[in-house]
Amino acid sequence: MYESTRGNLYGQTAAQAITLGMVPGGGLFVPSTFPDLNWKDLQGLTYRDVAKRVMMPYLADFAEESLSEIVNVYSDGRFDGEDPAPLVSLGKFGVLELWHGPTAAFKDMALQVLPDLMKVSLEQFNREEDVLILVATSGDTGKAALEGFKNRKGMHIVVFYPDGGVSPVQERQMTTTEGSNTHVVAVVGGNFDQCQTAVKHIFASDSLKAKLQGKNFIFSSANSINWGRLLPQIVYYYWAYLQAVSQGKITSEGKMNVVVPTGNFGNLQAAYYAKLMGLPINRIICASNTNNVLADFFATGVYQSQRAFFQTISPSMDILVSSNFERFLYEMSGRNSEKIQSWYDASNQGTFTVDPTTLKACQDTVYAGWANEEETLETIARSYKAYQYVFDPHTAVAMKVYEDYLSATNDQTFTVIASTASPFKFSSNVIRALDGERELNCKDEWEALERLNILTGWKIPWGLQGLDSKTEKKATSCVPEGIAELIEKMFID
Ligand SMILES: *Cc1c(COP(=O)(O)O)cnc(C)c1O
């Protein structure tokens, strides 16, 4: 069963949590208890079967056959290669490549299954309505969600991205999505946080909900506030551990560290849930870019989102209001929903200070650090020289923070770096880093893709091939304050 982080809802089924996306009165759905799962019971299984075993105890209201079908996405060719999430060993650490799905970012790991989880959830209630999925994106969620939901019967999806705040490849990926049920909106004069806040307001608006209900629509979310996004992400931490064991990197009962390049804290929270289920995880390392609100929090206990926002070369981490952090604090405070409520009270405007006991629990679980732009570029170049391995800028942030962690602690525990995107998604910046020239002399992003291929010998992921020649749909545009009105125009008028 699922409950709200804010103590305003208990005893909800997985189907309810996934259909609603977030708790109607505010708050996020979290499991009431965590099942134990011993990694030894998963040895020798395929990714698909590990996924089934990890997810099953959380989906008590799903029929086993439905889940078996749902996890087929991991073996039916939608992820290239035999292994959807290979662990590439680079000596004392490994890189968990989570970007072999159709959009070349780790969001596919969950967004390829969320539409099916949602479909089954809706069937549980015999809901006749169509679902309207609203998504705010800092770049990668948008395309992965569009790809997952396109041409789904009874489902419509609208993606909001900050105009000028995403990479050219990310933008083109979104605007070239096929499917009559997909819509893309460029939000002018707003960053990701404003997009996300506007979408959250829509979820909280009873009047808009009622109007849409009149048109036979219900709302849901494909952002990582939706439990159906986090659940499939727990799987690959088990998978990483299993691979590390079979590669001889971890000996019996050994632990592993994980490093997560963090934005909305969903990926990191999934690692923490794996730890709660009994996976031998030692430290979880939270890596931020110049938008280092989390690094500051772990140092001081003050969450201060009222600060300058930086547009960086790791755009999917350009987030100041990290939604899933609420789920983390729920556990760290000993599931104290009153505290969560006081910290997330709208009048705090995204700034709060936690008590010393909660802060201590946070620091005992997570090591946090950050890397600036120059360090990120240097890390891409340095790592390529050392390992002939090409990091995308997000993963490079994680690599840099891992190096800092090593110098600070000399912890020799085998460490897994969650690699969240293919370097080809951010080709021009990766080339800038590798060439050591800070000026790019490629004609455009498409030439940069080819150049990166020639420079490194790495293959361009199939999802990014031929993007320049695909037909673009015109993205609608609006200002952050106009999002609700636009939804009315699109679906009610
Ligand atoms: C979304 C994303 C992140 C941040 O993940 P969260 O779960 O939001 O913390 C990091 N890197 C890439 C490439 C992403 O797409």
Short mmCIF file of C-alpha atoms and ligand atoms in Angstrom, two decimals:
data_model
loop_
_atom_site.label_atom_id
_atom_site.label_comp_id
_atom_site.label_asym_id
_atom_site.label_seq_id
_atom_site.Cartn_x
_atom_site.Cartn_y
_atom_site.Cartn_z
CA MET A 1 0.00 0.00 0.00
CA TYR A 2 1.00 3.60 -0.56
CA GLU A 3 0.77 6.68 1.61
CA SER A 4 1.35 10.39 1.19
CA THR A 5 4.55 12.06 2.42
CA ARG A 6 2.33 14.74 3.97
CA GLY A 7 0.10 12.49 6.04
CA ASN A 8 -3.06 13.37 4.10
CA LEU A 9 -3.68 9.99 2.45
CA TYR A 10 -3.04 6.37 3.43
CA GLY A 11 -3.82 2.88 2.20
CA GLN A 12 -3.78 3.54 -1.56
CA THR A 13 -3.09 0.78 -4.06
CA ALA A 14 -0.27 0.93 -6.62
CA ALA A 15 -2.88 1.44 -9.34
CA GLN A 16 -4.23 4.50 -7.53
CA ALA A 17 -0.78 5.94 -6.92
CA ILE A 18 0.25 5.49 -10.56
CA THR A 19 -3.01 6.80 -12.00
CA LEU A 20 -3.02 9.93 -9.86
CA GLY A 21 0.70 10.69 -10.23
CA MET A 22 0.77 12.85 -7.13
CA VAL A 23 -1.39 13.15 -4.04
CA PRO A 24 -4.30 15.45 -4.90
CA GLY A 25 -3.97 17.57 -1.75
CA GLY A 26 -0.17 17.86 -2.15
CA GLY A 27 2.48 15.30 -1.28
CA LEU A 28 4.00 12.31 -3.03
CA PHE A 29 3.08 8.66 -2.90
CA VAL A 30 5.53 6.41 -1.07
CA PRO A 31 5.31 2.70 -0.25
CA SER A 32 4.10 2.11 3.31
CA THR A 33 6.68 -0.65 3.77
CA PHE A 34 9.65 -1.91 1.80
CA PRO A 35 9.93 -5.55 0.76
CA ASP A 36 13.20 -7.38 1.40
CA LEU A 37 14.86 -8.75 -1.70
CA ASN A 38 18.12 -10.66 -1.52
CA TRP A 39 20.28 -10.13 -4.62
CA LYS A 40 21.43 -13.74 -4.35
CA ASP A 41 17.93 -14.85 -5.32
CA LEU A 42 18.34 -12.98 -8.61
CA GLN A 43 21.66 -14.42 -9.77
CA GLY A 44 21.59 -15.75 -13.31
CA LEU A 45 18.33 -14.02 -14.26
CA THR A 46 17.96 -11.77 -17.30
CA TYR A 47 17.30 -8.03 -16.89
CA ARG A 48 13.68 -8.63 -17.74
CA ASP A 49 13.28 -11.22 -15.01
CA VAL A 50 15.16 -9.15 -12.44
CA ALA A 51 12.78 -6.29 -13.28
CA LYS A 52 9.82 -8.54 -12.67
CA ARG A 53 11.12 -9.74 -9.32
CA VAL A 54 11.99 -6.25 -8.09
CA MET A 55 8.72 -4.67 -9.16
CA MET A 56 6.29 -7.43 -8.25
CA PRO A 57 6.08 -6.88 -4.47
CA TYR A 58 5.22 -3.21 -5.09
CA LEU A 59 2.40 -4.06 -7.49
CA ALA A 60 0.33 -6.33 -5.28
CA ASP A 61 -2.84 -5.32 -7.14
CA PHE A 62 -1.43 -6.26 -10.58
CA ALA A 63 -1.92 -9.70 -12.08
CA GLU A 64 1.36 -11.52 -12.51
CA GLU A 65 0.70 -12.05 -16.23
CA SER A 66 0.28 -8.30 -16.79
CA LEU A 67 3.62 -7.63 -15.18
CA SER A 68 5.27 -10.36 -17.25
CA GLU A 69 4.04 -8.61 -20.36
CA ILE A 70 5.06 -5.18 -19.14
CA VAL A 71 8.70 -6.17 -18.55
CA ASN A 72 8.98 -7.56 -22.08
CA VAL A 73 10.09 -4.06 -23.14
CA TYR A 74 13.51 -4.96 -21.80
CA SER A 75 13.90 -7.93 -24.13
CA ASP A 76 11.88 -7.10 -27.25
CA GLY A 77 14.49 -5.00 -29.04
CA ARG A 78 13.48 -1.55 -27.83
CA PHE A 79 16.82 -1.34 -26.04
CA ASP A 80 19.76 -1.96 -28.35
CA GLY A 81 22.13 -4.77 -27.51
CA GLU A 82 21.63 -7.82 -25.35
CA ASP A 83 21.81 -5.95 -22.08
CA PRO A 84 19.63 -2.88 -21.50
CA ALA A 85 22.01 -1.58 -18.80
CA PRO A 86 25.58 -2.84 -19.20
CA LEU A 87 28.15 -2.19 -16.49
CA VAL A 88 31.38 -1.13 -18.16
CA SER A 89 34.30 -1.70 -15.86
CA LEU A 90 37.04 0.93 -15.85
CA GLY A 91 39.16 -0.57 -13.09
CA LYS A 92 38.23 0.43 -9.58
CA PHE A 93 34.88 1.69 -10.72
CA GLY A 94 32.22 0.81 -13.22
CA VAL A 95 29.96 2.86 -15.46
CA LEU A 96 26.37 1.72 -15.59
CA GLU A 97 25.20 2.73 -19.07
CA LEU A 98 21.54 3.55 -18.79
CA TRP A 99 21.14 5.09 -22.22
CA HIS A 100 20.63 2.21 -24.60
CA GLY A 101 16.93 2.93 -25.04
CA PRO A 102 15.22 4.72 -27.94
CA THR A 103 16.01 8.28 -26.77
CA ALA A 104 19.60 7.73 -25.58
CA ALA A 105 18.97 8.90 -22.00
CA PHE A 106 18.31 6.94 -18.82
CA LYS A 107 14.70 8.16 -18.69
CA ASP A 108 13.83 5.35 -21.13
CA MET A 109 14.53 2.76 -18.43
CA ALA A 110 11.31 3.86 -16.75
CA LEU A 111 9.36 5.67 -19.44
CA GLN A 112 9.24 2.63 -21.68
CA VAL A 113 7.23 0.83 -18.98
CA LEU A 114 5.22 3.66 -17.42
CA PRO A 115 2.54 3.74 -20.16
CA ASP A 116 1.84 0.05 -19.59
CA LEU A 117 1.82 0.45 -15.82
CA MET A 118 -0.67 3.24 -16.31
CA LYS A 119 -2.83 1.27 -18.71
CA VAL A 120 -3.14 -1.62 -16.28
CA SER A 121 -3.76 0.81 -13.41
CA LEU A 122 -6.64 2.42 -15.29
CA GLU A 123 -8.14 -0.95 -16.14
CA GLN A 124 -8.24 -1.78 -12.42
CA PHE A 125 -10.81 0.96 -11.92
CA ASN A 126 -12.65 0.39 -15.18
CA ARG A 127 -11.94 4.01 -15.96
CA GLU A 128 -13.55 5.05 -19.20
CA GLU A 129 -11.82 8.41 -19.39
CA ASP A 130 -8.86 9.29 -21.53
CA VAL A 131 -5.70 10.18 -19.63
CA LEU A 132 -4.02 13.49 -20.22
CA ILE A 133 -0.35 13.29 -19.28
CA LEU A 134 1.35 16.59 -18.52
CA VAL A 135 5.12 16.62 -18.42
CA ALA A 136 7.60 19.31 -17.52
CA THR A 137 11.04 18.59 -18.91
CA SER A 138 14.55 19.91 -18.53
CA GLY A 139 15.39 18.05 -21.73
CA ASP A 140 15.40 14.27 -21.55
CA THR A 141 12.12 13.36 -19.85
CA GLY A 142 10.17 15.07 -22.62
CA LYS A 143 11.38 12.93 -25.48
CA ALA A 144 11.43 9.72 -23.45
CA ALA A 145 7.83 10.33 -22.35
CA LEU A 146 6.67 11.24 -25.88
CA GLU A 147 8.31 8.10 -27.20
CA GLY A 148 6.68 5.97 -24.50
CA PHE A 149 3.19 7.39 -24.87
CA LYS A 150 2.98 8.06 -28.62
CA ASN A 151 0.04 6.38 -30.38
CA ARG A 152 -1.29 4.95 -27.11
CA LYS A 153 -5.02 4.55 -27.25
CA GLY A 154 -6.87 6.68 -24.72
CA MET A 155 -3.72 8.59 -23.76
CA HIS A 156 -2.64 12.12 -24.68
CA ILE A 157 0.60 13.76 -23.75
CA VAL A 158 1.70 17.39 -23.56
CA VAL A 159 5.35 18.19 -22.87
CA PHE A 160 6.51 21.60 -21.63
CA TYR A 161 10.17 22.52 -22.06
CA PRO A 162 12.03 25.77 -21.34
CA ASP A 163 12.54 27.58 -24.63
CA GLY A 164 16.30 27.87 -25.20
CA GLY A 165 16.99 25.74 -22.11
CA VAL A 166 17.49 22.39 -23.79
CA SER A 167 20.16 21.15 -26.21
CA PRO A 168 19.51 21.29 -29.98
CA VAL A 169 19.39 17.49 -30.14
CA GLN A 170 16.93 17.34 -27.24
CA GLU A 171 14.69 19.93 -28.89
CA ARG A 172 14.79 18.24 -32.28
CA GLN A 173 14.09 14.87 -30.72
CA MET A 174 10.92 16.26 -29.17
CA THR A 175 9.64 18.18 -32.16
CA THR A 176 10.08 15.23 -34.51
CA THR A 177 8.02 12.78 -32.46
CA GLU A 178 5.30 11.11 -34.45
CA GLY A 179 1.83 10.31 -33.16
CA SER A 180 -1.40 12.29 -33.22
CA ASN A 181 -1.64 12.17 -29.42
CA THR A 182 1.65 13.99 -28.76
CA HIS A 183 2.07 17.73 -28.17
CA VAL A 184 5.15 19.81 -27.46
CA VAL A 185 5.11 23.30 -25.92
CA ALA A 186 8.08 25.67 -25.66
CA VAL A 187 7.71 27.77 -22.53
CA VAL A 188 9.06 31.22 -23.24
CA GLY A 189 10.67 33.18 -20.41
CA GLY A 190 10.68 30.29 -17.97
CA ASN A 191 13.17 27.71 -16.78
CA PHE A 192 12.46 24.09 -15.85
CA ASP A 193 11.42 24.95 -12.31
CA GLN A 194 8.75 27.34 -13.57
CA CYS A 195 7.48 24.71 -16.01
CA GLN A 196 7.34 22.13 -13.25
CA THR A 197 5.61 24.49 -10.82
CA ALA A 198 3.01 25.46 -13.43
CA VAL A 199 2.27 21.79 -14.10
CA LYS A 200 2.00 21.06 -10.38
CA HIS A 201 -0.50 23.94 -10.05
CA ILE A 202 -2.62 22.38 -12.78
CA PHE A 203 -2.65 19.10 -10.87
CA ALA A 204 -3.82 21.01 -7.81
CA SER A 205 -6.53 22.98 -9.66
CA ASP A 206 -9.95 21.54 -8.85
CA SER A 207 -11.73 23.77 -11.35
CA LEU A 208 -9.56 22.71 -14.28
CA LYS A 209 -9.86 19.10 -13.19
CA ALA A 210 -13.64 19.40 -13.14
CA LYS A 211 -13.71 20.99 -16.60
CA LEU A 212 -11.55 18.23 -18.02
CA GLN A 213 -13.60 15.59 -16.27
CA GLY A 214 -16.57 17.06 -18.16
CA LYS A 215 -14.69 16.29 -21.36
CA ASN A 216 -13.89 12.80 -20.14
CA PHE A 217 -10.24 13.39 -19.30
CA ILE A 218 -8.26 12.68 -16.18
CA PHE A 219 -4.82 14.08 -15.48
CA SER A 220 -1.70 12.21 -14.70
CA SER A 221 2.00 12.84 -14.58
CA ALA A 222 4.96 11.18 -16.26
CA ASN A 223 7.49 13.13 -14.21
CA SER A 224 9.42 11.30 -11.54
CA ILE A 225 6.91 12.47 -8.94
CA ASN A 226 4.91 9.50 -10.31
CA TRP A 227 5.68 6.30 -8.42
CA GLY A 228 5.51 4.44 -11.74
CA ARG A 229 8.66 6.29 -12.77
CA LEU A 230 10.70 5.47 -9.69
CA LEU A 231 9.83 1.81 -9.40
CA PRO A 232 11.50 0.64 -12.65
CA GLN A 233 14.60 2.61 -11.65
CA ILE A 234 15.20 0.47 -8.56
CA VAL A 235 15.78 -2.48 -10.88
CA TYR A 236 19.05 -1.31 -12.41
CA TYR A 237 20.79 -0.88 -9.08
CA TYR A 238 20.20 -4.57 -8.43
CA TRP A 239 21.37 -5.25 -11.96
CA ALA A 240 24.55 -3.23 -11.42
CA TYR A 241 25.36 -5.18 -8.29
CA LEU A 242 24.72 -8.53 -9.99
CA GLN A 243 27.02 -7.56 -12.83
CA ALA A 244 29.73 -6.33 -10.47
CA VAL A 245 29.59 -9.68 -8.68
CA SER A 246 29.78 -11.70 -11.89
CA GLN A 247 32.65 -9.52 -13.14
CA GLY A 248 34.50 -10.31 -9.91
CA LYS A 249 34.49 -6.68 -8.77
CA ILE A 250 32.61 -7.39 -5.57
CA THR A 251 33.38 -10.37 -3.43
CA SER A 252 30.86 -12.13 -1.25
CA GLU A 253 28.98 -9.73 1.03
CA GLY A 254 30.93 -6.79 -0.36
CA LYS A 255 29.24 -3.46 -0.73
CA MET A 256 29.07 -1.02 -3.59
CA ASN A 257 28.88 2.76 -3.75
CA VAL A 258 26.78 4.51 -6.34
CA VAL A 259 27.27 7.98 -7.81
CA VAL A 260 24.21 9.67 -9.27
CA PRO A 261 24.18 12.83 -11.39
CA THR A 262 21.19 14.48 -9.83
CA GLY A 263 18.41 16.84 -10.82
CA ASN A 264 14.97 15.96 -9.56
CA PHE A 265 16.44 13.32 -7.20
CA GLY A 266 14.43 10.47 -8.73
CA ASN A 267 17.40 8.39 -9.80
CA LEU A 268 19.10 8.83 -6.45
CA GLN A 269 15.92 8.06 -4.53
CA ALA A 270 15.59 4.80 -6.48
CA ALA A 271 19.12 3.85 -5.34
CA TYR A 272 18.12 4.58 -1.77
CA TYR A 273 15.02 2.40 -2.11
CA ALA A 274 17.23 -0.44 -3.40
CA LYS A 275 19.33 -0.03 -0.26
CA LEU A 276 16.20 -0.17 1.90
CA MET A 277 15.29 -3.45 0.19
CA GLY A 278 18.58 -4.91 1.35
CA LEU A 279 20.89 -4.34 -1.61
CA PRO A 280 24.40 -3.92 -0.10
CA ILE A 281 24.90 -0.26 -0.94
CA ASN A 282 27.45 1.61 1.14
CA ARG A 283 27.50 5.30 0.18
CA ILE A 284 25.22 7.06 -2.27
CA ILE A 285 27.01 10.00 -3.82
CA CYS A 286 24.88 12.90 -5.03
CA ALA A 287 26.48 14.91 -7.83
CA SER A 288 25.15 18.33 -8.82
CA ASN A 289 26.23 20.89 -11.41
CA THR A 290 26.50 24.64 -10.75
CA ASN A 291 22.87 24.55 -9.61
CA ASN A 292 24.24 23.13 -6.37
CA VAL A 293 21.27 23.55 -4.08
CA LEU A 294 21.56 19.92 -2.89
CA ALA A 295 25.29 20.09 -2.16
CA ASP A 296 24.60 23.16 -0.02
CA PHE A 297 21.77 21.36 1.73
CA PHE A 298 23.90 18.37 2.70
CA ALA A 299 26.53 20.75 4.09
CA THR A 300 24.18 22.98 6.07
CA GLY A 301 20.69 21.50 6.43
CA VAL A 302 19.26 24.55 4.68
CA TYR A 303 17.36 23.98 1.44
CA GLN A 304 17.57 27.29 -0.36
CA SER A 305 15.98 27.24 -3.79
CA GLN A 306 15.60 31.02 -3.97
CA ARG A 307 18.87 31.64 -5.74
CA ALA A 308 20.34 32.36 -9.15
CA PHE A 309 19.53 29.74 -11.77
CA PHE A 310 22.32 28.70 -14.14
CA GLN A 311 21.89 27.27 -17.59
CA THR A 312 24.66 24.71 -17.90
CA ILE A 313 26.07 22.14 -20.31
CA SER A 314 24.30 19.46 -18.25
CA PRO A 315 20.79 20.90 -18.78
CA SER A 316 18.88 17.90 -17.41
CA MET A 317 20.31 18.73 -14.00
CA ASP A 318 19.41 22.43 -14.12
CA ILE A 319 16.89 22.14 -11.34
CA LEU A 320 16.55 24.05 -8.08
CA VAL A 321 13.31 22.55 -6.76
CA SER A 322 14.18 18.89 -6.60
CA SER A 323 10.81 17.15 -6.35
CA ASN A 324 11.81 13.74 -5.09
CA PHE A 325 13.87 15.19 -2.29
CA GLU A 326 10.58 15.28 -0.38
CA ARG A 327 10.54 11.47 -0.53
CA PHE A 328 14.09 11.33 0.76
CA LEU A 329 13.38 13.67 3.67
CA TYR A 330 10.31 11.63 4.52
CA GLU A 331 12.56 8.63 5.22
CA MET A 332 15.35 10.67 6.82
CA SER A 333 12.96 12.33 9.26
CA GLY A 334 11.65 8.94 10.38
CA ARG A 335 8.54 9.29 8.20
CA ASN A 336 7.45 12.42 10.00
CA SER A 337 4.72 13.85 7.79
CA GLU A 338 4.24 16.86 10.07
CA LYS A 339 7.82 17.91 9.49
CA ILE A 340 7.46 17.35 5.74
CA GLN A 341 4.35 19.49 5.75
CA SER A 342 6.08 22.31 7.56
CA TRP A 343 9.10 22.22 5.22
CA TYR A 344 7.02 22.06 2.07
CA ASP A 345 4.49 24.66 3.13
CA ALA A 346 3.98 26.91 0.12
CA SER A 347 4.62 30.01 2.22
CA ASN A 348 8.25 28.90 2.72
CA GLN A 349 8.82 29.60 -0.99
CA GLY A 350 11.17 26.69 -1.41
CA THR A 351 13.41 27.52 1.54
CA PHE A 352 13.55 25.54 4.75
CA THR A 353 15.92 24.24 7.40
CA VAL A 354 15.75 20.71 8.73
CA ASP A 355 16.43 19.71 12.33
CA PRO A 356 19.90 18.39 13.33
CA THR A 357 18.75 14.76 13.69
CA THR A 358 17.33 14.69 10.17
CA LEU A 359 20.43 16.39 8.78
CA LYS A 360 22.65 13.81 10.46
CA ALA A 361 20.61 11.00 8.91
CA CYS A 362 20.93 12.65 5.49
CA GLN A 363 24.69 13.03 5.82
CA ASP A 364 25.13 9.45 7.02
CA THR A 365 23.36 8.19 3.89
CA VAL A 366 24.52 10.51 1.15
CA TYR A 367 27.78 12.26 0.28
CA ALA A 368 27.09 15.32 -1.86
CA GLY A 369 29.31 17.37 -4.12
CA TRP A 370 29.18 19.43 -7.28
CA ALA A 371 31.21 20.31 -10.34
CA ASN A 372 31.31 23.58 -12.26
CA GLU A 373 31.34 23.94 -16.05
CA GLU A 374 35.10 24.05 -16.52
CA GLU A 375 35.59 21.01 -14.26
CA THR A 376 32.97 19.13 -16.23
CA LEU A 377 34.71 19.78 -19.55
CA GLU A 378 38.10 18.89 -18.05
CA THR A 379 36.73 15.66 -16.67
CA ILE A 380 35.44 14.61 -20.09
CA ALA A 381 38.89 15.20 -21.60
CA ARG A 382 40.85 13.64 -18.74
CA SER A 383 38.67 10.54 -18.58
CA TYR A 384 38.94 10.04 -22.31
CA LYS A 385 42.72 10.13 -22.07
CA ALA A 386 42.80 7.78 -19.10
CA TYR A 387 40.18 5.24 -20.16
CA GLN A 388 39.26 5.97 -23.81
CA TYR A 389 35.78 6.34 -22.40
CA VAL A 390 33.52 9.22 -23.47
CA PHE A 391 31.35 10.72 -20.76
CA ASP A 392 28.40 12.94 -21.52
CA PRO A 393 28.42 16.18 -19.49
CA HIS A 394 25.93 14.85 -16.88
CA THR A 395 27.92 11.71 -16.22
CA ALA A 396 31.11 13.78 -16.22
CA VAL A 397 29.69 15.80 -13.31
CA ALA A 398 29.22 12.49 -11.48
CA MET A 399 32.76 11.37 -12.36
CA LYS A 400 34.25 14.60 -11.00
CA VAL A 401 32.33 14.35 -7.74
CA TYR A 402 33.43 10.71 -7.44
CA GLU A 403 37.06 11.79 -7.81
CA ASP A 404 36.56 14.43 -5.14
CA TYR A 405 34.95 11.82 -2.90
CA LEU A 406 37.94 9.52 -3.38
CA SER A 407 40.42 12.21 -2.43
CA ALA A 408 38.32 13.18 0.58
CA THR A 409 37.74 9.67 1.93
CA ASN A 410 40.08 7.21 0.20
CA ASP A 411 37.11 4.82 0.30
CA GLN A 412 38.10 1.79 -1.78
CA THR A 413 34.60 0.35 -2.07
CA PHE A 414 33.75 -0.64 -5.66
CA THR A 415 31.78 2.25 -7.08
CA VAL A 416 29.18 2.40 -9.83
CA ILE A 417 28.62 5.64 -11.70
CA ALA A 418 25.14 5.92 -13.10
CA SER A 419 25.66 7.11 -16.68
CA THR A 420 22.51 8.95 -17.62
CA ALA A 421 22.99 9.96 -21.25
CA SER A 422 24.86 9.07 -24.39
CA PRO A 423 27.60 11.63 -25.13
CA PHE A 424 26.05 12.03 -28.59
CA LYS A 425 23.10 13.85 -27.06
CA PHE A 426 25.49 16.64 -26.20
CA SER A 427 28.01 16.24 -29.01
CA SER A 428 29.21 19.79 -29.47
CA ASN A 429 30.09 20.25 -25.82
CA VAL A 430 31.77 16.87 -25.68
CA ILE A 431 33.85 17.77 -28.74
CA ARG A 432 34.72 21.12 -27.17
CA ALA A 433 36.00 19.19 -24.17
CA LEU A 434 37.92 16.57 -26.14
CA ASP A 435 39.52 19.03 -28.56
CA GLY A 436 40.62 21.22 -25.71
CA GLU A 437 39.41 24.15 -27.75
CA ARG A 438 36.66 26.06 -26.14
CA GLU A 439 35.31 27.30 -29.45
CA LEU A 440 33.35 24.87 -31.53
CA ASN A 441 33.96 24.87 -35.24
CA CYS A 442 31.21 22.54 -36.35
CA LYS A 443 28.61 23.99 -38.68
CA ASP A 444 25.75 22.69 -36.57
CA GLU A 445 24.82 20.05 -34.02
CA TRP A 446 24.30 17.42 -36.74
CA GLU A 447 27.80 17.85 -38.00
CA ALA A 448 28.96 17.59 -34.39
CA LEU A 449 27.36 14.16 -34.09
CA GLU A 450 29.34 12.94 -37.08
CA ARG A 451 32.51 14.56 -35.81
CA LEU A 452 32.20 12.88 -32.43
CA ASN A 453 31.73 9.57 -34.19
CA ILE A 454 34.89 10.07 -36.24
CA LEU A 455 36.88 11.42 -33.30
CA THR A 456 36.11 8.55 -30.92
CA GLY A 457 34.98 5.66 -33.10
CA TRP A 458 31.86 5.39 -30.92
CA LYS A 459 28.64 4.60 -32.79
CA ILE A 460 25.87 7.18 -33.02
CA PRO A 461 22.89 5.68 -31.11
CA TRP A 462 20.14 4.64 -33.48
CA GLY A 463 17.63 6.97 -31.83
CA LEU A 464 19.77 9.97 -32.77
CA GLN A 465 20.44 8.99 -36.37
CA GLY A 466 18.81 10.97 -39.14
CA LEU A 467 17.33 13.53 -36.74
CA ASP A 468 18.23 16.41 -39.03
CA SER A 469 16.17 15.06 -41.88
CA LYS A 470 13.00 14.17 -39.94
CA THR A 471 9.95 16.39 -40.32
CA GLU A 472 9.52 18.79 -37.45
CA LYS A 473 6.17 19.53 -35.89
CA LYS A 474 5.74 23.12 -34.91
CA ALA A 475 6.05 23.48 -31.14
CA THR A 476 3.33 25.64 -29.61
CA SER A 477 4.73 28.31 -27.35
CA CYS A 478 3.42 30.09 -24.27
CA VAL A 479 4.57 31.87 -21.13
CA PRO A 480 4.62 30.01 -17.77
CA GLU A 481 1.48 31.81 -16.60
CA GLY A 482 -0.32 30.74 -19.76
CA ILE A 483 0.05 26.99 -19.39
CA ALA A 484 -3.31 26.34 -17.74
CA GLU A 485 -5.11 28.45 -20.32
CA LEU A 486 -3.37 26.64 -23.14
CA ILE A 487 -4.48 23.26 -21.78
CA GLU A 488 -8.06 24.55 -21.68
CA LYS A 489 -7.78 25.72 -25.27
CA MET A 490 -6.33 22.43 -26.45
CA PHE A 491 -8.63 20.03 -24.66
CA ILE A 492 -11.76 21.82 -23.43
CA ASP A 493 -12.81 24.54 -25.89
C1 LIG B 1 16.95 13.51 -15.87
C2 LIG B 1 18.42 13.44 -15.96
C3 LIG B 1 19.23 13.56 -14.83
C4 LIG B 1 18.67 13.83 -13.46
O1 LIG B 1 17.96 12.72 -12.94
P1 LIG B 1 16.95 12.92 -11.72
O2 LIG B 1 16.30 11.59 -11.55
O3 LIG B 1 15.99 13.98 -12.13
O4 LIG B 1 17.78 13.33 -10.55
C5 LIG B 1 20.60 13.44 -15.00
N1 LIG B 1 21.15 13.23 -16.22
C6 LIG B 1 20.39 13.12 -17.32
C7 LIG B 1 21.07 12.93 -18.63
C8 LIG B 1 19.01 13.21 -17.24
O5 LIG B 1 18.27 13.09 -18.35
#
